[in-house]
Amino acid sequence: MTPDLINLQGKTALVTGASRGIGAATATLLAAHGAEVIVSSRRQDACEAVVAAIQESGGKARALAAHIGEIASIDALFAALDAESCVPDILVNNAAANPYFGSMLEMPLGAYDKTVEVNIRGYFYTTQQAARRMRGRGGAIVNVASVNGRRAAPGQGVYSFSKAAIISMTEAWARELAGDGIRVNAVLPGLTDTKFASALTQNEAILKPLLRTIPLGRMAQPEEIAPAIAFLCSSAASYLTGASIAVDGGYLA
């Protein structure tokens, strides 16, 4: 019998932005491999819907709403975990913001602030809070970045450089936390069929030329991104830290 390389039995995983898309697929997969998953996103009801589906499949999960763009909300999330003496073994930073599509020259400062508050400050602060609690016991942190962090996309300038910052942040945290037994890696999804990416995937004029840049000739499904995240969360990736893995159908090749 082939052993389960992604065995997460006894692990607790906190997944942000987990109410839909890549986050929901990741939470579902981690639970299927034995983790107890804390499903977090802005809306409690949306989190509870994912939890219900996981539990129906025999997995362990619970919902804790949090807005990763708000420091007080992140503090409240970890305070709730502390009250239960719950320390995540795994953190998946997946919550993201991309409120603007268009020229950076015309971008309102409010849209810039929202993008940076979630995609950079939110990832940093959530990682900081989780890592402080993981010290002395180890852990795995996976940041969901984007191929845009390697190749900036037209109309998504600030989103692209915020994702580049996440890649750099991943490497910085990996170096700093290695001595504490905490591994930090990133996954770079390519074009994925999610509501988040609907401005691209639902517009044929944009989608057709995009698909021509992807050697596999199609967009991904969220369930095709989640396995790379689950791998990085597991002991199968015990010697990987500071890595950025593109799951992009060959787009960056």
JSON list of C-alpha atoms in Angstrom, two decimals:
[
{"chain": "A", "resi": 1, "resn": "MET", "atom": "CA", "xyz": [0.00, 0.00, 0.00]},
{"chain": "A", "resi": 2, "resn": "THR", "atom": "CA", "xyz": [1.37, 3.41, -0.92]},
{"chain": "A", "resi": 3, "resn": "PRO", "atom": "CA", "xyz": [1.70, 5.65, 2.16]},
{"chain": "A", "resi": 4, "resn": "ASP", "atom": "CA", "xyz": [-0.18, 8.93, 2.23]},
{"chain": "A", "resi": 5, "resn": "LEU", "atom": "CA", "xyz": [2.58, 11.46, 1.63]},
{"chain": "A", "resi": 6, "resn": "ILE", "atom": "CA", "xyz": [0.23, 14.30, 2.54]},
{"chain": "A", "resi": 7, "resn": "ASN", "atom": "CA", "xyz": [-0.81, 13.09, 5.98]},
{"chain": "A", "resi": 8, "resn": "LEU", "atom": "CA", "xyz": [-2.13, 15.98, 8.05]},
{"chain": "A", "resi": 9, "resn": "GLN", "atom": "CA", "xyz": [-3.72, 13.98, 10.85]},
{"chain": "A", "resi": 10, "resn": "GLY", "atom": "CA", "xyz": [-3.51, 15.88, 14.14]},
{"chain": "A", "resi": 11, "resn": "LYS", "atom": "CA", "xyz": [-2.71, 19.18, 12.42]},
{"chain": "A", "resi": 12, "resn": "THR", "atom": "CA", "xyz": [-4.73, 22.38, 12.66]},
{"chain": "A", "resi": 13, "resn": "ALA", "atom": "CA", "xyz": [-4.79, 24.56, 9.55]},
{"chain": "A", "resi": 14, "resn": "LEU", "atom": "CA", "xyz": [-5.92, 28.18, 9.31]},
{"chain": "A", "resi": 15, "resn": "VAL", "atom": "CA", "xyz": [-6.93, 29.14, 5.76]},
{"chain": "A", "resi": 16, "resn": "THR", "atom": "CA", "xyz": [-7.81, 32.76, 4.98]},
{"chain": "A", "resi": 17, "resn": "GLY", "atom": "CA", "xyz": [-10.02, 33.77, 2.08]},
{"chain": "A", "resi": 18, "resn": "ALA", "atom": "CA", "xyz": [-11.47, 30.28, 2.36]},
{"chain": "A", "resi": 19, "resn": "SER", "atom": "CA", "xyz": [-15.14, 30.93, 1.57]},
{"chain": "A", "resi": 20, "resn": "ARG", "atom": "CA", "xyz": [-14.75, 30.29, -2.18]},
{"chain": "A", "resi": 21, "resn": "GLY", "atom": "CA", "xyz": [-12.35, 29.59, -5.02]},
{"chain": "A", "resi": 22, "resn": "ILE", "atom": "CA", "xyz": [-8.80, 28.47, -4.26]},
{"chain": "A", "resi": 23, "resn": "GLY", "atom": "CA", "xyz": [-9.27, 29.01, -0.53]},
{"chain": "A", "resi": 24, "resn": "ALA", "atom": "CA", "xyz": [-12.35, 26.79, -0.30]},
{"chain": "A", "resi": 25, "resn": "ALA", "atom": "CA", "xyz": [-10.70, 24.11, -2.46]},
{"chain": "A", "resi": 26, "resn": "THR", "atom": "CA", "xyz": [-7.62, 24.21, -0.23]},
{"chain": "A", "resi": 27, "resn": "ALA", "atom": "CA", "xyz": [-9.61, 24.01, 3.00]},
{"chain": "A", "resi": 28, "resn": "THR", "atom": "CA", "xyz": [-11.54, 21.04, 1.61]},
{"chain": "A", "resi": 29, "resn": "LEU", "atom": "CA", "xyz": [-8.39, 19.21, 0.52]},
{"chain": "A", "resi": 30, "resn": "LEU", "atom": "CA", "xyz": [-6.51, 19.81, 3.79]},
{"chain": "A", "resi": 31, "resn": "ALA", "atom": "CA", "xyz": [-9.49, 18.43, 5.68]},
{"chain": "A", "resi": 32, "resn": "ALA", "atom": "CA", "xyz": [-9.59, 15.40, 3.37]},
{"chain": "A", "resi": 33, "resn": "HIS", "atom": "CA", "xyz": [-5.98, 14.70, 4.35]},
{"chain": "A", "resi": 34, "resn": "GLY", "atom": "CA", "xyz": [-6.86, 14.78, 8.04]},
{"chain": "A", "resi": 35, "resn": "ALA", "atom": "CA", "xyz": [-6.34, 18.37, 9.17]},
{"chain": "A", "resi": 36, "resn": "GLU", "atom": "CA", "xyz": [-8.83, 20.24, 11.31]},
{"chain": "A", "resi": 37, "resn": "VAL", "atom": "CA", "xyz": [-9.41, 23.36, 9.26]},
{"chain": "A", "resi": 38, "resn": "ILE", "atom": "CA", "xyz": [-10.28, 26.82, 10.47]},
{"chain": "A", "resi": 39, "resn": "VAL", "atom": "CA", "xyz": [-12.16, 28.35, 7.55]},
{"chain": "A", "resi": 40, "resn": "SER", "atom": "CA", "xyz": [-11.78, 32.13, 7.59]},
{"chain": "A", "resi": 41, "resn": "SER", "atom": "CA", "xyz": [-13.05, 34.89, 5.34]},
{"chain": "A", "resi": 42, "resn": "ARG", "atom": "CA", "xyz": [-14.95, 38.14, 5.77]},
{"chain": "A", "resi": 43, "resn": "ARG", "atom": "CA", "xyz": [-18.43, 36.63, 5.94]},
{"chain": "A", "resi": 44, "resn": "GLN", "atom": "CA", "xyz": [-19.25, 34.14, 8.67]},
{"chain": "A", "resi": 45, "resn": "ASP", "atom": "CA", "xyz": [-22.18, 32.63, 6.74]},
{"chain": "A", "resi": 46, "resn": "ALA", "atom": "CA", "xyz": [-20.00, 31.97, 3.68]},
{"chain": "A", "resi": 47, "resn": "CYS", "atom": "CA", "xyz": [-17.38, 30.31, 5.90]},
{"chain": "A", "resi": 48, "resn": "GLU", "atom": "CA", "xyz": [-20.04, 28.17, 7.55]},
{"chain": "A", "resi": 49, "resn": "ALA", "atom": "CA", "xyz": [-21.23, 26.93, 4.14]},
{"chain": "A", "resi": 50, "resn": "VAL", "atom": "CA", "xyz": [-17.72, 25.62, 3.38]},
{"chain": "A", "resi": 51, "resn": "VAL", "atom": "CA", "xyz": [-17.50, 24.08, 6.86]},
{"chain": "A", "resi": 52, "resn": "ALA", "atom": "CA", "xyz": [-20.82, 22.30, 6.34]},
{"chain": "A", "resi": 53, "resn": "ALA", "atom": "CA", "xyz": [-19.59, 20.78, 3.07]},
{"chain": "A", "resi": 54, "resn": "ILE", "atom": "CA", "xyz": [-16.36, 19.62, 4.70]},
{"chain": "A", "resi": 55, "resn": "GLN", "atom": "CA", "xyz": [-18.20, 18.07, 7.64]},
{"chain": "A", "resi": 56, "resn": "GLU", "atom": "CA", "xyz": [-20.65, 16.37, 5.31]},
{"chain": "A", "resi": 57, "resn": "SER", "atom": "CA", "xyz": [-17.68, 14.66, 3.69]},
{"chain": "A", "resi": 58, "resn": "GLY", "atom": "CA", "xyz": [-16.41, 13.50, 7.07]},
{"chain": "A", "resi": 59, "resn": "GLY", "atom": "CA", "xyz": [-13.81, 16.20, 7.64]},
{"chain": "A", "resi": 60, "resn": "LYS", "atom": "CA", "xyz": [-13.19, 18.47, 10.62]},
{"chain": "A", "resi": 61, "resn": "ALA", "atom": "CA", "xyz": [-13.68, 22.21, 10.21]},
{"chain": "A", "resi": 62, "resn": "ARG", "atom": "CA", "xyz": [-15.03, 25.31, 11.88]},
{"chain": "A", "resi": 63, "resn": "ALA", "atom": "CA", "xyz": [-15.65, 28.88, 10.81]},
{"chain": "A", "resi": 64, "resn": "LEU", "atom": "CA", "xyz": [-14.02, 32.04, 12.17]},
{"chain": "A", "resi": 65, "resn": "ALA", "atom": "CA", "xyz": [-14.67, 35.19, 10.15]},
{"chain": "A", "resi": 66, "resn": "ALA", "atom": "CA", "xyz": [-11.91, 37.77, 9.72]},
{"chain": "A", "resi": 67, "resn": "HIS", "atom": "CA", "xyz": [-11.11, 40.64, 7.38]},
{"chain": "A", "resi": 68, "resn": "ILE", "atom": "CA", "xyz": [-7.41, 40.36, 6.54]},
{"chain": "A", "resi": 69, "resn": "GLY", "atom": "CA", "xyz": [-7.34, 44.01, 5.47]},
{"chain": "A", "resi": 70, "resn": "GLU", "atom": "CA", "xyz": [-8.13, 45.10, 9.05]},
{"chain": "A", "resi": 71, "resn": "ILE", "atom": "CA", "xyz": [-5.59, 44.71, 11.84]},
{"chain": "A", "resi": 72, "resn": "ALA", "atom": "CA", "xyz": [-8.26, 44.65, 14.55]},
{"chain": "A", "resi": 73, "resn": "SER", "atom": "CA", "xyz": [-10.01, 41.79, 12.76]},
{"chain": "A", "resi": 74, "resn": "ILE", "atom": "CA", "xyz": [-6.79, 39.74, 12.57]},
{"chain": "A", "resi": 75, "resn": "ASP", "atom": "CA", "xyz": [-6.19, 40.41, 16.27]},
{"chain": "A", "resi": 76, "resn": "ALA", "atom": "CA", "xyz": [-9.72, 39.23, 17.05]},
{"chain": "A", "resi": 77, "resn": "LEU", "atom": "CA", "xyz": [-9.17, 36.06, 15.01]},
{"chain": "A", "resi": 78, "resn": "PHE", "atom": "CA", "xyz": [-6.06, 35.10, 16.96]},
{"chain": "A", "resi": 79, "resn": "ALA", "atom": "CA", "xyz": [-7.62, 36.13, 20.25]},
{"chain": "A", "resi": 80, "resn": "ALA", "atom": "CA", "xyz": [-10.44, 33.68, 19.54]},
{"chain": "A", "resi": 81, "resn": "LEU", "atom": "CA", "xyz": [-7.90, 30.94, 18.82]},
{"chain": "A", "resi": 82, "resn": "ASP", "atom": "CA", "xyz": [-5.92, 31.81, 21.96]},
{"chain": "A", "resi": 83, "resn": "ALA", "atom": "CA", "xyz": [-9.08, 31.57, 24.05]},
{"chain": "A", "resi": 84, "resn": "GLU", "atom": "CA", "xyz": [-9.38, 27.95, 22.90]},
{"chain": "A", "resi": 85, "resn": "SER", "atom": "CA", "xyz": [-5.63, 27.28, 23.34]},
{"chain": "A", "resi": 86, "resn": "CYS", "atom": "CA", "xyz": [-5.54, 26.60, 19.61]},
{"chain": "A", "resi": 87, "resn": "VAL", "atom": "CA", "xyz": [-2.23, 27.13, 17.81]},
{"chain": "A", "resi": 88, "resn": "PRO", "atom": "CA", "xyz": [-2.33, 26.56, 14.05]},
{"chain": "A", "resi": 89, "resn": "ASP", "atom": "CA", "xyz": [0.26, 24.14, 12.73]},
{"chain": "A", "resi": 90, "resn": "ILE", "atom": "CA", "xyz": [-0.46, 25.41, 9.22]},
{"chain": "A", "resi": 91, "resn": "LEU", "atom": "CA", "xyz": [-1.29, 28.85, 7.88]},
{"chain": "A", "resi": 92, "resn": "VAL", "atom": "CA", "xyz": [-2.44, 29.40, 4.32]},
{"chain": "A", "resi": 93, "resn": "ASN", "atom": "CA", "xyz": [-2.50, 33.10, 3.46]},
{"chain": "A", "resi": 94, "resn": "ASN", "atom": "CA", "xyz": [-4.97, 33.19, 0.59]},
{"chain": "A", "resi": 95, "resn": "ALA", "atom": "CA", "xyz": [-7.21, 36.23, 1.15]},
{"chain": "A", "resi": 96, "resn": "ALA", "atom": "CA", "xyz": [-6.62, 38.81, -1.57]},
{"chain": "A", "resi": 97, "resn": "ALA", "atom": "CA", "xyz": [-7.91, 42.09, -2.94]},
{"chain": "A", "resi": 98, "resn": "ASN", "atom": "CA", "xyz": [-7.93, 43.41, -6.49]},
{"chain": "A", "resi": 99, "resn": "PRO", "atom": "CA", "xyz": [-10.54, 46.18, -6.50]},
{"chain": "A", "resi": 100, "resn": "TYR", "atom": "CA", "xyz": [-9.34, 47.98, -9.61]},
{"chain": "A", "resi": 101, "resn": "PHE", "atom": "CA", "xyz": [-8.69, 47.02, -13.23]},
{"chain": "A", "resi": 102, "resn": "GLY", "atom": "CA", "xyz": [-7.12, 49.69, -15.40]},
{"chain": "A", "resi": 103, "resn": "SER", "atom": "CA", "xyz": [-4.28, 52.16, -15.75]},
{"chain": "A", "resi": 104, "resn": "MET", "atom": "CA", "xyz": [-2.15, 52.85, -12.68]},
{"chain": "A", "resi": 105, "resn": "LEU", "atom": "CA", "xyz": [-2.10, 56.49, -13.80]},
{"chain": "A", "resi": 106, "resn": "GLU", "atom": "CA", "xyz": [-5.83, 56.68, -13.19]},
{"chain": "A", "resi": 107, "resn": "MET", "atom": "CA", "xyz": [-6.01, 54.44, -10.11]},
{"chain": "A", "resi": 108, "resn": "PRO", "atom": "CA", "xyz": [-7.76, 56.01, -7.09]},
{"chain": "A", "resi": 109, "resn": "LEU", "atom": "CA", "xyz": [-5.61, 56.00, -3.97]},
{"chain": "A", "resi": 110, "resn": "GLY", "atom": "CA", "xyz": [-8.37, 54.23, -2.06]},
{"chain": "A", "resi": 111, "resn": "ALA", "atom": "CA", "xyz": [-8.15, 51.23, -4.39]},
{"chain": "A", "resi": 112, "resn": "TYR", "atom": "CA", "xyz": [-4.37, 51.22, -4.01]},
{"chain": "A", "resi": 113, "resn": "ASP", "atom": "CA", "xyz": [-4.67, 51.27, -0.21]},
{"chain": "A", "resi": 114, "resn": "LYS", "atom": "CA", "xyz": [-7.17, 48.39, -0.18]},
{"chain": "A", "resi": 115, "resn": "THR", "atom": "CA", "xyz": [-4.94, 46.25, -2.39]},
{"chain": "A", "resi": 116, "resn": "VAL", "atom": "CA", "xyz": [-1.84, 46.83, -0.28]},
{"chain": "A", "resi": 117, "resn": "GLU", "atom": "CA", "xyz": [-3.66, 46.52, 3.06]},
{"chain": "A", "resi": 118, "resn": "VAL", "atom": "CA", "xyz": [-4.86, 43.01, 2.22]},
{"chain": "A", "resi": 119, "resn": "ASN", "atom": "CA", "xyz": [-2.18, 41.63, -0.08]},
{"chain": "A", "resi": 120, "resn": "ILE", "atom": "CA", "xyz": [0.93, 42.92, 1.69]},
{"chain": "A", "resi": 121, "resn": "ARG", "atom": "CA", "xyz": [0.15, 44.18, 5.19]},
{"chain": "A", "resi": 122, "resn": "GLY", "atom": "CA", "xyz": [-2.47, 41.49, 5.78]},
{"chain": "A", "resi": 123, "resn": "TYR", "atom": "CA", "xyz": [-0.15, 38.66, 4.75]},
{"chain": "A", "resi": 124, "resn": "PHE", "atom": "CA", "xyz": [2.66, 40.10, 6.84]},
{"chain": "A", "resi": 125, "resn": "TYR", "atom": "CA", "xyz": [0.62, 40.64, 9.99]},
{"chain": "A", "resi": 126, "resn": "THR", "atom": "CA", "xyz": [-1.21, 37.31, 9.80]},
{"chain": "A", "resi": 127, "resn": "THR", "atom": "CA", "xyz": [2.12, 35.53, 9.31]},
{"chain": "A", "resi": 128, "resn": "GLN", "atom": "CA", "xyz": [3.64, 37.43, 12.21]},
{"chain": "A", "resi": 129, "resn": "GLN", "atom": "CA", "xyz": [0.81, 36.47, 14.55]},
{"chain": "A", "resi": 130, "resn": "ALA", "atom": "CA", "xyz": [0.82, 32.82, 13.50]},
{"chain": "A", "resi": 131, "resn": "ALA", "atom": "CA", "xyz": [4.62, 32.47, 13.62]},
{"chain": "A", "resi": 132, "resn": "ARG", "atom": "CA", "xyz": [4.83, 33.94, 17.12]},
{"chain": "A", "resi": 133, "resn": "ARG", "atom": "CA", "xyz": [2.54, 31.14, 18.25]},
{"chain": "A", "resi": 134, "resn": "MET", "atom": "CA", "xyz": [4.29, 28.44, 16.19]},
{"chain": "A", "resi": 135, "resn": "ARG", "atom": "CA", "xyz": [7.70, 29.11, 17.74]},
{"chain": "A", "resi": 136, "resn": "GLY", "atom": "CA", "xyz": [8.89, 26.17, 19.76]},
{"chain": "A", "resi": 137, "resn": "ARG", "atom": "CA", "xyz": [6.70, 23.70, 17.90]},
{"chain": "A", "resi": 138, "resn": "GLY", "atom": "CA", "xyz": [7.31, 24.35, 14.19]},
{"chain": "A", "resi": 139, "resn": "GLY", "atom": "CA", "xyz": [4.81, 24.82, 11.41]},
{"chain": "A", "resi": 140, "resn": "ALA", "atom": "CA", "xyz": [4.19, 25.43, 7.74]},
{"chain": "A", "resi": 141, "resn": "ILE", "atom": "CA", "xyz": [3.07, 28.67, 6.12]},
{"chain": "A", "resi": 142, "resn": "VAL", "atom": "CA", "xyz": [1.99, 28.90, 2.49]},
{"chain": "A", "resi": 143, "resn": "ASN", "atom": "CA", "xyz": [1.40, 32.23, 0.79]},
{"chain": "A", "resi": 144, "resn": "VAL", "atom": "CA", "xyz": [-0.83, 32.26, -2.27]},
{"chain": "A", "resi": 145, "resn": "ALA", "atom": "CA", "xyz": [0.80, 34.76, -4.61]},
{"chain": "A", "resi": 146, "resn": "SER", "atom": "CA", "xyz": [0.31, 34.82, -8.40]},
{"chain": "A", "resi": 147, "resn": "VAL", "atom": "CA", "xyz": [2.15, 34.49, -11.68]},
{"chain": "A", "resi": 148, "resn": "ASN", "atom": "CA", "xyz": [1.53, 38.25, -11.86]},
{"chain": "A", "resi": 149, "resn": "GLY", "atom": "CA", "xyz": [4.22, 38.56, -9.23]},
{"chain": "A", "resi": 150, "resn": "ARG", "atom": "CA", "xyz": [6.73, 37.35, -11.81]},
{"chain": "A", "resi": 151, "resn": "ARG", "atom": "CA", "xyz": [5.17, 38.89, -14.92]},
{"chain": "A", "resi": 152, "resn": "ALA", "atom": "CA", "xyz": [3.05, 42.00, -14.37]},
{"chain": "A", "resi": 153, "resn": "ALA", "atom": "CA", "xyz": [-0.31, 41.91, -16.14]},
{"chain": "A", "resi": 154, "resn": "PRO", "atom": "CA", "xyz": [-1.83, 44.83, -18.07]},
{"chain": "A", "resi": 155, "resn": "GLY", "atom": "CA", "xyz": [-4.53, 46.61, -16.07]},
{"chain": "A", "resi": 156, "resn": "GLN", "atom": "CA", "xyz": [-3.36, 44.93, -12.86]},
{"chain": "A", "resi": 157, "resn": "GLY", "atom": "CA", "xyz": [-0.20, 46.88, -12.06]},
{"chain": "A", "resi": 158, "resn": "VAL", "atom": "CA", "xyz": [-0.63, 47.35, -8.31]},
{"chain": "A", "resi": 159, "resn": "TYR", "atom": "CA", "xyz": [-2.08, 43.87, -7.83]},
{"chain": "A", "resi": 160, "resn": "SER", "atom": "CA", "xyz": [0.93, 42.48, -9.72]},
{"chain": "A", "resi": 161, "resn": "PHE", "atom": "CA", "xyz": [3.55, 44.25, -7.63]},
{"chain": "A", "resi": 162, "resn": "SER", "atom": "CA", "xyz": [1.70, 43.37, -4.43]},
{"chain": "A", "resi": 163, "resn": "LYS", "atom": "CA", "xyz": [2.04, 39.72, -5.46]},
{"chain": "A", "resi": 164, "resn": "ALA", "atom": "CA", "xyz": [5.74, 40.28, -6.19]},
{"chain": "A", "resi": 165, "resn": "ALA", "atom": "CA", "xyz": [6.02, 41.61, -2.65]},
{"chain": "A", "resi": 166, "resn": "ILE", "atom": "CA", "xyz": [4.44, 38.40, -1.35]},
{"chain": "A", "resi": 167, "resn": "ILE", "atom": "CA", "xyz": [7.07, 36.33, -3.17]},
{"chain": "A", "resi": 168, "resn": "SER", "atom": "CA", "xyz": [9.85, 38.43, -1.63]},
{"chain": "A", "resi": 169, "resn": "MET", "atom": "CA", "xyz": [8.11, 38.34, 1.75]},
{"chain": "A", "resi": 170, "resn": "THR", "atom": "CA", "xyz": [7.97, 34.54, 1.53]},
{"chain": "A", "resi": 171, "resn": "GLU", "atom": "CA", "xyz": [11.74, 34.37, 1.06]},
{"chain": "A", "resi": 172, "resn": "ALA", "atom": "CA", "xyz": [12.38, 36.82, 3.90]},
{"chain": "A", "resi": 173, "resn": "TRP", "atom": "CA", "xyz": [10.14, 34.96, 6.35]},
{"chain": "A", "resi": 174, "resn": "ALA", "atom": "CA", "xyz": [11.63, 31.62, 5.26]},
{"chain": "A", "resi": 175, "resn": "ARG", "atom": "CA", "xyz": [15.13, 32.77, 6.20]},
{"chain": "A", "resi": 176, "resn": "GLU", "atom": "CA", "xyz": [14.01, 34.30, 9.49]},
{"chain": "A", "resi": 177, "resn": "LEU", "atom": "CA", "xyz": [11.82, 31.42, 10.67]},
{"chain": "A", "resi": 178, "resn": "ALA", "atom": "CA", "xyz": [13.87, 28.41, 9.55]},
{"chain": "A", "resi": 179, "resn": "GLY", "atom": "CA", "xyz": [15.61, 28.24, 12.92]},
{"chain": "A", "resi": 180, "resn": "ASP", "atom": "CA", "xyz": [12.21, 27.90, 14.58]},
{"chain": "A", "resi": 181, "resn": "GLY", "atom": "CA", "xyz": [11.30, 24.94, 12.40]},
{"chain": "A", "resi": 182, "resn": "ILE", "atom": "CA", "xyz": [8.74, 26.98, 10.47]},
{"chain": "A", "resi": 183, "resn": "ARG", "atom": "CA", "xyz": [8.76, 26.54, 6.71]},
{"chain": "A", "resi": 184, "resn": "VAL", "atom": "CA", "xyz": [7.42, 29.35, 4.49]},
{"chain": "A", "resi": 185, "resn": "ASN", "atom": "CA", "xyz": [6.67, 28.80, 0.81]},
{"chain": "A", "resi": 186, "resn": "ALA", "atom": "CA", "xyz": [4.52, 30.31, -1.91]},
{"chain": "A", "resi": 187, "resn": "VAL", "atom": "CA", "xyz": [2.26, 29.02, -4.66]},
{"chain": "A", "resi": 188, "resn": "LEU", "atom": "CA", "xyz": [1.82, 31.13, -7.78]},
{"chain": "A", "resi": 189, "resn": "PRO", "atom": "CA", "xyz": [-1.48, 30.28, -9.46]},
{"chain": "A", "resi": 190, "resn": "GLY", "atom": "CA", "xyz": [-1.97, 31.11, -13.08]},
{"chain": "A", "resi": 191, "resn": "LEU", "atom": "CA", "xyz": [-5.32, 32.02, -14.60]},
{"chain": "A", "resi": 192, "resn": "THR", "atom": "CA", "xyz": [-7.93, 30.21, -12.51]},
{"chain": "A", "resi": 193, "resn": "ASP", "atom": "CA", "xyz": [-11.68, 29.92, -12.93]},
{"chain": "A", "resi": 194, "resn": "THR", "atom": "CA", "xyz": [-12.83, 31.77, -9.82]},
{"chain": "A", "resi": 195, "resn": "LYS", "atom": "CA", "xyz": [-15.21, 34.61, -9.05]},
{"chain": "A", "resi": 196, "resn": "PHE", "atom": "CA", "xyz": [-12.13, 36.64, -8.06]},
{"chain": "A", "resi": 197, "resn": "ALA", "atom": "CA", "xyz": [-10.80, 36.36, -11.63]},
{"chain": "A", "resi": 198, "resn": "SER", "atom": "CA", "xyz": [-14.17, 36.78, -13.33]},
{"chain": "A", "resi": 199, "resn": "ALA", "atom": "CA", "xyz": [-13.20, 40.14, -14.86]},
{"chain": "A", "resi": 200, "resn": "LEU", "atom": "CA", "xyz": [-10.78, 38.10, -16.98]},
{"chain": "A", "resi": 201, "resn": "THR", "atom": "CA", "xyz": [-12.48, 34.73, -17.32]},
{"chain": "A", "resi": 202, "resn": "GLN", "atom": "CA", "xyz": [-15.93, 36.08, -18.18]},
{"chain": "A", "resi": 203, "resn": "ASN", "atom": "CA", "xyz": [-14.73, 38.51, -20.85]},
{"chain": "A", "resi": 204, "resn": "GLU", "atom": "CA", "xyz": [-14.11, 36.70, -24.15]},
{"chain": "A", "resi": 205, "resn": "ALA", "atom": "CA", "xyz": [-12.14, 39.62, -25.58]},
{"chain": "A", "resi": 206, "resn": "ILE", "atom": "CA", "xyz": [-9.67, 39.29, -22.70]},
{"chain": "A", "resi": 207, "resn": "LEU", "atom": "CA", "xyz": [-9.86, 35.54, -22.19]},
{"chain": "A", "resi": 208, "resn": "LYS", "atom": "CA", "xyz": [-9.05, 34.36, -25.73]},
{"chain": "A", "resi": 209, "resn": "PRO", "atom": "CA", "xyz": [-5.67, 36.11, -26.03]},
{"chain": "A", "resi": 210, "resn": "LEU", "atom": "CA", "xyz": [-4.83, 35.10, -22.45]},
{"chain": "A", "resi": 211, "resn": "LEU", "atom": "CA", "xyz": [-5.41, 31.43, -23.23]},
{"chain": "A", "resi": 212, "resn": "ARG", "atom": "CA", "xyz": [-2.98, 31.68, -26.14]},
{"chain": "A", "resi": 213, "resn": "THR", "atom": "CA", "xyz": [-0.21, 32.55, -23.65]},
{"chain": "A", "resi": 214, "resn": "ILE", "atom": "CA", "xyz": [-0.81, 29.33, -21.65]},
{"chain": "A", "resi": 215, "resn": "PRO", "atom": "CA", "xyz": [0.86, 26.24, -23.17]},
{"chain": "A", "resi": 216, "resn": "LEU", "atom": "CA", "xyz": [-1.85, 23.93, -21.78]},
{"chain": "A", "resi": 217, "resn": "GLY", "atom": "CA", "xyz": [-4.40, 26.18, -23.51]},
{"chain": "A", "resi": 218, "resn": "ARG", "atom": "CA", "xyz": [-6.90, 26.53, -20.68]},
{"chain": "A", "resi": 219, "resn": "MET", "atom": "CA", "xyz": [-7.47, 28.09, -17.29]},
{"chain": "A", "resi": 220, "resn": "ALA", "atom": "CA", "xyz": [-7.11, 26.09, -14.07]},
{"chain": "A", "resi": 221, "resn": "GLN", "atom": "CA", "xyz": [-9.85, 24.99, -11.72]},
{"chain": "A", "resi": 222, "resn": "PRO", "atom": "CA", "xyz": [-9.36, 25.83, -8.01]},
{"chain": "A", "resi": 223, "resn": "GLU", "atom": "CA", "xyz": [-9.05, 22.11, -7.27]},
{"chain": "A", "resi": 224, "resn": "GLU", "atom": "CA", "xyz": [-5.94, 22.04, -9.48]},
{"chain": "A", "resi": 225, "resn": "ILE", "atom": "CA", "xyz": [-4.18, 24.71, -7.38]},
{"chain": "A", "resi": 226, "resn": "ALA", "atom": "CA", "xyz": [-5.01, 23.23, -3.97]},
{"chain": "A", "resi": 227, "resn": "PRO", "atom": "CA", "xyz": [-2.77, 20.10, -4.24]},
{"chain": "A", "resi": 228, "resn": "ALA", "atom": "CA", "xyz": [0.40, 22.22, -4.52]},
{"chain": "A", "resi": 229, "resn": "ILE", "atom": "CA", "xyz": [-0.63, 24.09, -1.38]},
{"chain": "A", "resi": 230, "resn": "ALA", "atom": "CA", "xyz": [-1.42, 20.87, 0.46]},
{"chain": "A", "resi": 231, "resn": "PHE", "atom": "CA", "xyz": [1.95, 19.42, -0.55]},
{"chain": "A", "resi": 232, "resn": "LEU", "atom": "CA", "xyz": [3.80, 22.44, 0.89]},
{"chain": "A", "resi": 233, "resn": "CYS", "atom": "CA", "xyz": [1.82, 22.10, 4.12]},
{"chain": "A", "resi": 234, "resn": "SER", "atom": "CA", "xyz": [2.87, 18.50, 4.56]},
{"chain": "A", "resi": 235, "resn": "SER", "atom": "CA", "xyz": [5.97, 16.61, 5.70]},
{"chain": "A", "resi": 236, "resn": "ALA", "atom": "CA", "xyz": [6.47, 15.58, 2.07]},
{"chain": "A", "resi": 237, "resn": "ALA", "atom": "CA", "xyz": [7.87, 19.11, 1.63]},
{"chain": "A", "resi": 238, "resn": "SER", "atom": "CA", "xyz": [10.01, 18.95, 4.78]},
{"chain": "A", "resi": 239, "resn": "TYR", "atom": "CA", "xyz": [13.13, 20.27, 2.99]},
{"chain": "A", "resi": 240, "resn": "LEU", "atom": "CA", "xyz": [11.35, 23.03, 1.09]},
{"chain": "A", "resi": 241, "resn": "THR", "atom": "CA", "xyz": [11.33, 26.57, 2.40]},
{"chain": "A", "resi": 242, "resn": "GLY", "atom": "CA", "xyz": [11.55, 29.89, 0.58]},
{"chain": "A", "resi": 243, "resn": "ALA", "atom": "CA", "xyz": [10.28, 28.26, -2.61]},
{"chain": "A", "resi": 244, "resn": "SER", "atom": "CA", "xyz": [7.76, 29.69, -5.05]},
{"chain": "A", "resi": 245, "resn": "ILE", "atom": "CA", "xyz": [5.94, 27.08, -7.10]},
{"chain": "A", "resi": 246, "resn": "ALA", "atom": "CA", "xyz": [4.06, 28.19, -10.21]},
{"chain": "A", "resi": 247, "resn": "VAL", "atom": "CA", "xyz": [0.89, 26.24, -10.99]},
{"chain": "A", "resi": 248, "resn": "ASP", "atom": "CA", "xyz": [0.13, 27.97, -14.26]},
{"chain": "A", "resi": 249, "resn": "GLY", "atom": "CA", "xyz": [-0.24, 25.56, -17.18]},
{"chain": "A", "resi": 250, "resn": "GLY", "atom": "CA", "xyz": [3.20, 26.60, -18.39]},
{"chain": "A", "resi": 251, "resn": "TYR", "atom": "CA", "xyz": [2.50, 30.35, -18.58]},
{"chain": "A", "resi": 252, "resn": "LEU", "atom": "CA", "xyz": [5.86, 31.33, -17.05]},
{"chain": "A", "resi": 253, "resn": "ALA", "atom": "CA", "xyz": [7.84, 28.75, -19.01]}
]
